[in-house]
Coordinates of C-alpha atoms and ligand atoms in Angstrom, one line a residue:
X16 CA -45.7 89.1 160.3
X17 CA -42.0 89.2 158.9
X18 CA -40.4 86.3 157.5
X19 CA -38.1 84.5 160.2
X20 CA -34.4 85.0 159.5
X21 CA -32.8 85.0 162.9
X22 CA -33.7 82.4 165.4
X23 CA -32.7 81.5 169.0
X24 CA -33.2 78.9 171.1
X25 CA -32.4 79.3 174.9
X26 CA -31.6 76.1 176.6
X27 CA -29.3 73.5 175.0
X28 CA -30.4 70.4 176.7
X29 CA -32.2 67.5 175.2
X30 CA -35.0 69.5 173.6
X31 CA -33.4 72.7 173.1
X32 CA -30.3 71.7 170.6
X33 CA -32.6 69.4 168.6
X34 CA -34.8 72.4 168.1
X35 CA -32.0 74.2 167.0
X36 CA -31.0 71.5 164.7
X37 CA -34.3 71.6 163.0
X38 CA -34.1 75.2 162.2
X39 CA -30.3 75.1 160.9
X40 CA -31.1 71.8 158.7
X41 CA -34.1 74.2 156.9
X42 CA -31.3 76.7 156.4
X43 CA -31.7 79.1 159.1
X44 CA -28.9 80.7 161.3
X45 CA -29.6 79.9 164.9
X46 CA -28.0 81.1 168.0
X47 CA -28.2 78.4 170.8
X48 CA -27.7 80.0 174.3
X49 CA -27.4 78.2 177.7
X50 CA -26.4 79.4 181.3
X51 CA -22.7 79.0 180.0
X52 CA -20.7 78.9 177.0
X53 CA -19.6 75.3 177.8
X54 CA -23.4 74.0 178.1
X55 CA -24.1 75.6 174.8
X56 CA -21.3 74.1 173.1
X57 CA -22.0 70.8 174.4
X58 CA -25.7 71.0 173.5
X59 CA -24.2 71.6 169.9
X60 CA -21.5 68.8 170.2
X61 CA -24.1 66.2 170.9
X62 CA -25.7 67.2 167.6
X63 CA -22.9 65.5 165.5
X64 CA -23.9 62.0 166.9
X65 CA -27.5 63.0 166.1
X66 CA -27.0 63.8 162.5
X67 CA -24.5 60.9 162.1
X68 CA -27.5 58.5 163.3
X69 CA -29.7 60.3 160.5
X70 CA -27.1 60.0 157.9
X71 CA -26.8 56.1 158.7
X72 CA -30.7 55.8 158.6
X73 CA -30.7 57.7 155.5
X74 CA -32.6 60.7 156.3
X75 CA -29.9 63.1 156.1
X76 CA -27.1 63.6 153.6
X77 CA -23.3 63.2 155.0
X78 CA -22.6 66.5 152.5
X79 CA -24.7 68.9 154.3
X80 CA -23.4 67.9 157.9
X81 CA -20.6 70.5 158.3
X82 CA -22.9 73.3 156.7
X83 CA -25.8 72.8 159.0
X84 CA -23.7 72.5 162.0
X85 CA -22.0 75.8 161.2
X86 CA -25.2 77.6 161.1
X87 CA -25.7 77.0 164.7
X88 CA -23.8 79.5 167.1
X89 CA -23.3 78.6 170.6
X90 CA -23.4 81.4 173.1
X91 CA -24.0 82.4 177.0
X92 CA -24.5 85.8 176.0
X93 CA -27.8 87.6 176.0
X94 CA -26.9 90.8 174.0
X95 CA -26.6 88.8 170.7
X96 CA -30.1 87.7 170.9
X97 CA -31.3 91.4 170.4
X98 CA -32.1 91.2 166.6
X99 CA -33.8 87.6 166.6
X100 CA -37.3 87.3 165.0
X101 CA -38.3 84.2 167.0
X102 CA -37.1 82.8 170.3
X103 CA -37.9 79.2 171.2
X104 CA -37.3 78.8 174.9
X105 CA -36.4 75.2 176.2
X106 CA -34.5 75.8 179.9
X107 CA -35.7 73.9 182.8
X108 CA -39.3 73.1 183.4
X109 CA -39.3 75.6 186.2
X110 CA -41.7 78.5 186.4
X111 CA -39.2 81.0 188.3
X112 CA -36.2 80.3 185.6
X113 CA -38.5 80.6 182.7
X114 CA -39.8 83.8 184.1
X115 CA -36.6 85.4 184.6
X116 CA -35.2 84.2 181.2
X117 CA -38.3 85.8 179.4
X118 CA -38.0 89.0 181.5
X119 CA -34.5 89.5 180.6
X120 CA -35.3 88.6 176.9
X121 CA -38.3 91.0 177.0
X122 CA -35.9 94.0 178.2
X123 CA -33.6 93.7 175.3
X124 CA -35.4 91.7 172.0
X125 CA -36.9 93.8 169.4
X126 CA -40.5 94.5 169.8
X127 CA -41.9 92.2 167.0
X128 CA -39.6 89.3 168.1
X129 CA -42.0 86.3 168.9
X130 CA -41.4 84.5 172.0
X131 CA -42.6 80.7 172.2
X132 CA -42.2 78.3 175.0
X133 CA -41.6 74.4 174.9
X134 CA -43.0 74.1 178.5
X135 CA -45.1 70.9 178.8
X136 CA -47.0 71.7 181.9
X137 CA -47.0 75.5 182.9
X138 CA -49.8 77.3 181.6
X139 CA -48.7 79.5 178.7
X140 CA -51.1 82.6 179.9
X141 CA -49.5 82.4 183.1
X142 CA -45.7 82.4 181.6
X143 CA -46.8 85.2 179.1
X144 CA -47.0 87.4 182.2
X145 CA -43.3 87.2 182.6
X146 CA -43.4 89.8 179.7
X147 CA -44.7 93.3 179.2
X148 CA -48.4 93.7 178.0
X149 CA -47.1 94.8 174.5
X150 CA -45.2 91.7 173.7
X151 CA -47.9 89.1 175.3
X152 CA -49.7 89.2 171.9
X153 CA -46.3 87.6 170.6
X154 CA -46.0 85.0 173.0
X155 CA -47.3 81.4 172.7
X156 CA -46.5 77.8 173.3
X157 CA -44.8 75.5 170.8
X158 CA -44.5 72.3 172.3
X159 CA -41.9 70.0 170.3
X160 CA -42.1 66.1 171.2
X161 CA -38.7 64.1 171.8
X162 CA -36.5 63.6 169.9
X163 CA -37.6 67.1 168.3
X164 CA -35.1 66.5 165.3
X165 CA -37.2 63.4 164.4
X166 CA -40.8 63.9 165.7
X167 CA -43.1 65.8 163.2
X168 CA -45.7 67.0 165.5
X169 CA -45.5 70.4 167.5
X170 CA -48.6 71.7 169.6
X171 CA -49.2 75.4 169.0
X172 CA -50.8 76.8 172.2
X173 CA -51.9 80.5 172.2
X174 CA -52.4 81.9 175.6
X175 CA -55.2 84.3 176.5
X176 CA -53.6 87.4 174.8
X177 CA -51.7 85.6 172.1
X178 CA -52.6 87.5 168.5
X179 CA -53.9 85.6 165.5
X180 CA -50.9 86.6 163.5
X181 CA -48.6 85.2 165.8
X182 CA -50.4 81.8 165.7
X183 CA -50.1 81.8 161.9
X184 CA -46.3 83.0 162.1
X185 CA -45.4 80.0 164.3
X186 CA -47.6 77.4 162.4
X187 CA -45.7 78.6 159.2
X188 CA -42.3 78.5 160.9
X189 CA -43.3 75.0 162.0
X190 CA -44.1 73.8 158.4
X191 CA -41.1 75.6 157.0
X192 CA -39.0 73.2 159.2
X193 CA -40.7 70.1 158.0
X194 CA -43.1 70.0 161.2
X195 CA -46.8 69.4 161.4
X196 CA -48.3 71.9 163.8
X197 CA -51.7 71.3 165.2
X198 CA -53.4 74.1 167.3
X199 CA -54.4 73.2 170.8
X200 CA -56.1 75.2 173.7
X201 CA -53.9 76.4 176.9
X202 CA -55.0 73.2 179.1
X203 CA -53.1 71.1 181.2
X204 CA -51.1 68.4 179.2
X205 CA -52.3 70.0 175.8
X206 CA -53.5 67.2 173.6
X207 CA -50.7 64.6 173.3
X208 CA -49.8 64.2 177.0
X209 CA -53.6 63.6 178.0
X210 CA -54.1 60.9 175.5
X211 CA -50.8 59.4 176.3
X212 CA -51.1 59.4 180.0
X213 CA -54.7 58.0 179.9
X214 CA -53.4 55.0 178.1
X215 CA -50.4 54.6 180.3
X216 CA -52.6 54.7 183.3
X217 CA -54.9 52.0 181.8
X218 CA -52.1 49.9 180.8
X219 CA -50.9 50.0 184.5
X220 CA -54.4 48.9 185.5
X221 CA -54.3 45.8 183.3
X222 CA -50.7 45.3 184.8
X223 CA -51.9 45.5 188.4
X224 CA -55.0 43.3 187.6
X225 CA -53.0 40.6 186.0
X226 CA -54.5 41.0 182.8
X227 CA -51.4 40.6 180.9
X228 CA -47.7 41.4 181.1
X229 CA -45.6 44.6 179.9
X230 CA -44.2 42.4 177.1
X231 CA -47.7 41.5 175.9
X232 CA -49.2 44.8 176.5
X233 CA -46.4 46.4 174.3
X234 CA -47.2 43.6 171.5
X235 CA -50.9 44.5 171.7
X236 CA -50.2 48.1 170.9
X237 CA -47.9 47.6 168.2
X238 CA -49.8 44.7 166.5
X239 CA -53.1 45.6 167.4
X240 CA -53.3 49.4 167.2
X241 CA -50.2 49.8 165.0
X242 CA -48.3 51.8 167.4
X243 CA -44.6 52.0 166.4
X244 CA -43.5 51.4 170.1
X245 CA -45.4 50.0 173.0
X246 CA -46.4 51.8 176.2
X247 CA -43.8 50.1 178.5
X248 CA -40.8 50.4 176.1
X249 CA -42.1 54.3 175.8
X250 CA -42.2 54.7 179.5
X251 CA -38.9 53.3 180.0
X252 CA -37.6 55.8 177.5
X253 CA -39.1 58.9 179.1
X254 CA -38.3 58.0 182.6
X255 CA -40.6 56.8 185.4
X256 CA -40.1 59.8 187.5
X257 CA -40.8 62.2 185.0
X258 CA -43.8 60.0 184.1
X259 CA -45.3 60.2 187.8
X260 CA -44.4 63.8 188.0
X261 CA -46.6 64.5 184.8
X262 CA -49.5 62.3 186.1
X263 CA -49.3 64.0 189.5
X264 CA -49.9 67.5 187.5
X265 CA -52.8 65.8 185.5
X266 CA -54.5 64.4 188.3
X267 CA -54.5 67.7 189.8
X268 CA -56.1 69.3 187.0
X269 CA -58.6 66.8 186.1
X270 CA -59.0 64.5 189.1
X271 CA -59.7 60.8 189.5
X272 CA -59.0 59.6 185.8
X273 CA -55.5 60.9 186.0
X274 CA -54.7 59.6 189.4
X275 CA -51.2 57.9 189.1
X276 CA -51.4 54.0 189.7
X277 CA -49.5 52.6 193.0
X278 CA -47.6 50.3 190.6
X279 CA -46.0 53.3 189.1
X280 CA -45.2 55.0 192.3
X281 CA -43.5 51.8 193.5
X282 CA -41.2 51.8 190.5
X283 CA -40.2 55.2 191.3
X284 CA -39.6 54.2 194.8
X285 CA -37.4 51.2 193.7
X286 CA -35.4 53.6 191.4
X287 CA -36.4 51.4 188.4
X288 CA -36.6 54.6 186.5
X289 CA -36.2 53.0 182.9
X290 CA -33.3 53.2 180.4
X291 CA -31.5 55.9 182.5
X292 CA -31.2 54.0 185.6
X293 CA -30.6 50.6 183.8
X294 CA -34.0 49.2 184.9
X295 CA -37.6 50.1 184.3
X296 CA -40.2 47.7 183.2
X297 CA -37.4 46.2 181.3
X298 CA -34.0 45.3 182.3
X299 CA -31.1 47.1 180.4
X300 CA -28.1 45.8 182.5
X301 CA -27.5 42.9 180.5
Ligands
NAD23 N1 -37.7 66.1 177.6 C1 -39.0 65.9 176.7 O1 -39.0 64.9 176.5 C2 -39.7 67.1 176.7 C3 -40.6 67.3 175.7 C4 -41.4 68.3 175.4 C5 -41.0 69.5 176.1 N2 -40.2 69.3 177.1 C6 -39.8 70.9 177.7 O2 -38.6 71.1 177.4 C7 -38.2 72.2 178.2 C8 -36.6 71.6 178.3 O3 -36.6 70.2 178.5 P1 -35.4 69.4 178.5 O4 -35.7 67.7 178.4 O5 -34.5 69.7 177.2 O6 -34.6 69.7 179.6 P2 -32.6 69.5 179.9 O7 -32.7 69.7 181.4 O8 -32.3 68.5 179.0 O9 -32.4 70.9 179.2 C9 -32.7 72.3 180.0 C10 -31.2 73.2 179.4 O10 -31.6 74.3 180.1 C11 -30.5 75.1 180.3 N3 -30.8 76.2 181.4 C12 -31.3 76.1 182.5 N4 -31.5 77.4 182.9 C13 -31.1 78.2 181.9 C14 -31.2 79.6 181.7 N5 -31.5 80.3 182.8 N6 -30.6 80.3 180.6 C15 -30.4 79.3 179.6 N7 -30.4 78.0 179.7 C16 -30.7 77.4 180.9 C17 -29.7 73.9 181.0 O11 -28.3 74.2 181.3 C18 -30.0 73.0 180.1 O12 -29.2 72.7 179.0 C19 -38.6 72.2 179.3 O13 -39.8 73.0 179.7 C20 -39.7 70.5 179.2 O14 -40.8 70.6 180.1 C21 -39.4 68.5 177.4

């Protein structure tokens, strides 16, 4: 398969903008498309802050900032994507919205362009039916983690029809942008979310049984298991509504072992959603 020269990312939100940044940092020209030019530009603007933080941390050189950002072109147009070699889709987690985006892209992109979706929960094989049969071999999942500009892992998820050369191509693209890809089957939650939520559900059982406090469970995971962040701090970061939604999807797929604990539902009902609502397991209003 050809080298990747032109990359496009669809959806300039939390994930899409930073995925675009990963490609731009490693020298690729990236088109960043959202529903409107304003939204695409807003996604790009946020990347200044992301790079400033990286400069402060010493992981990015200040002299490369403007050049990197100049490689990202925000747009609302579809037509400019027709020569892309790789498209990474990161729009809302909604089957119908993603289907419409892929059908439109399929009608205009060149035939060897690879389509990768960042979906967390929609089966890749199902999403691949949004494109015509001849593209299905070039369709796969590439699941980045938040914050995408920092986290090294990408789960590469072939669907039923994905060609082996597409998997190798995407694995290679990930390595070229400094990520570490792992290959995972097209199952609900892929690998990471299954491990993560199994742990969070058990942490919530400990809490319900009064075995330990959220503070102490976080200390346990950091000092006893070497995790960089404890489960309760991380749950507050991702948001309790999303956490509950993912557990409901896992519960539906795998049954009892992923049944969300009542205490999590209570937190959602109380609007203790985490950092975004000012209060989750911990208080951020102080
Ligand atoms: N947030 C996470 O931690 C995370 C982690 C891994 C994967 N994901 C997945 O990544 C995808 C994006 O998530 P996010 O958190 O960045 O969402 P987000 O809501 O921050 O961003 C989605 C963006 O898509 C845009 N969009 C919606 N419809 C569009 C369309 N038709 N055309 C172009 N742009 C459109 C929106 O305007 C928005 O800017 C989802 O599939 C999600 O499941 C999210």
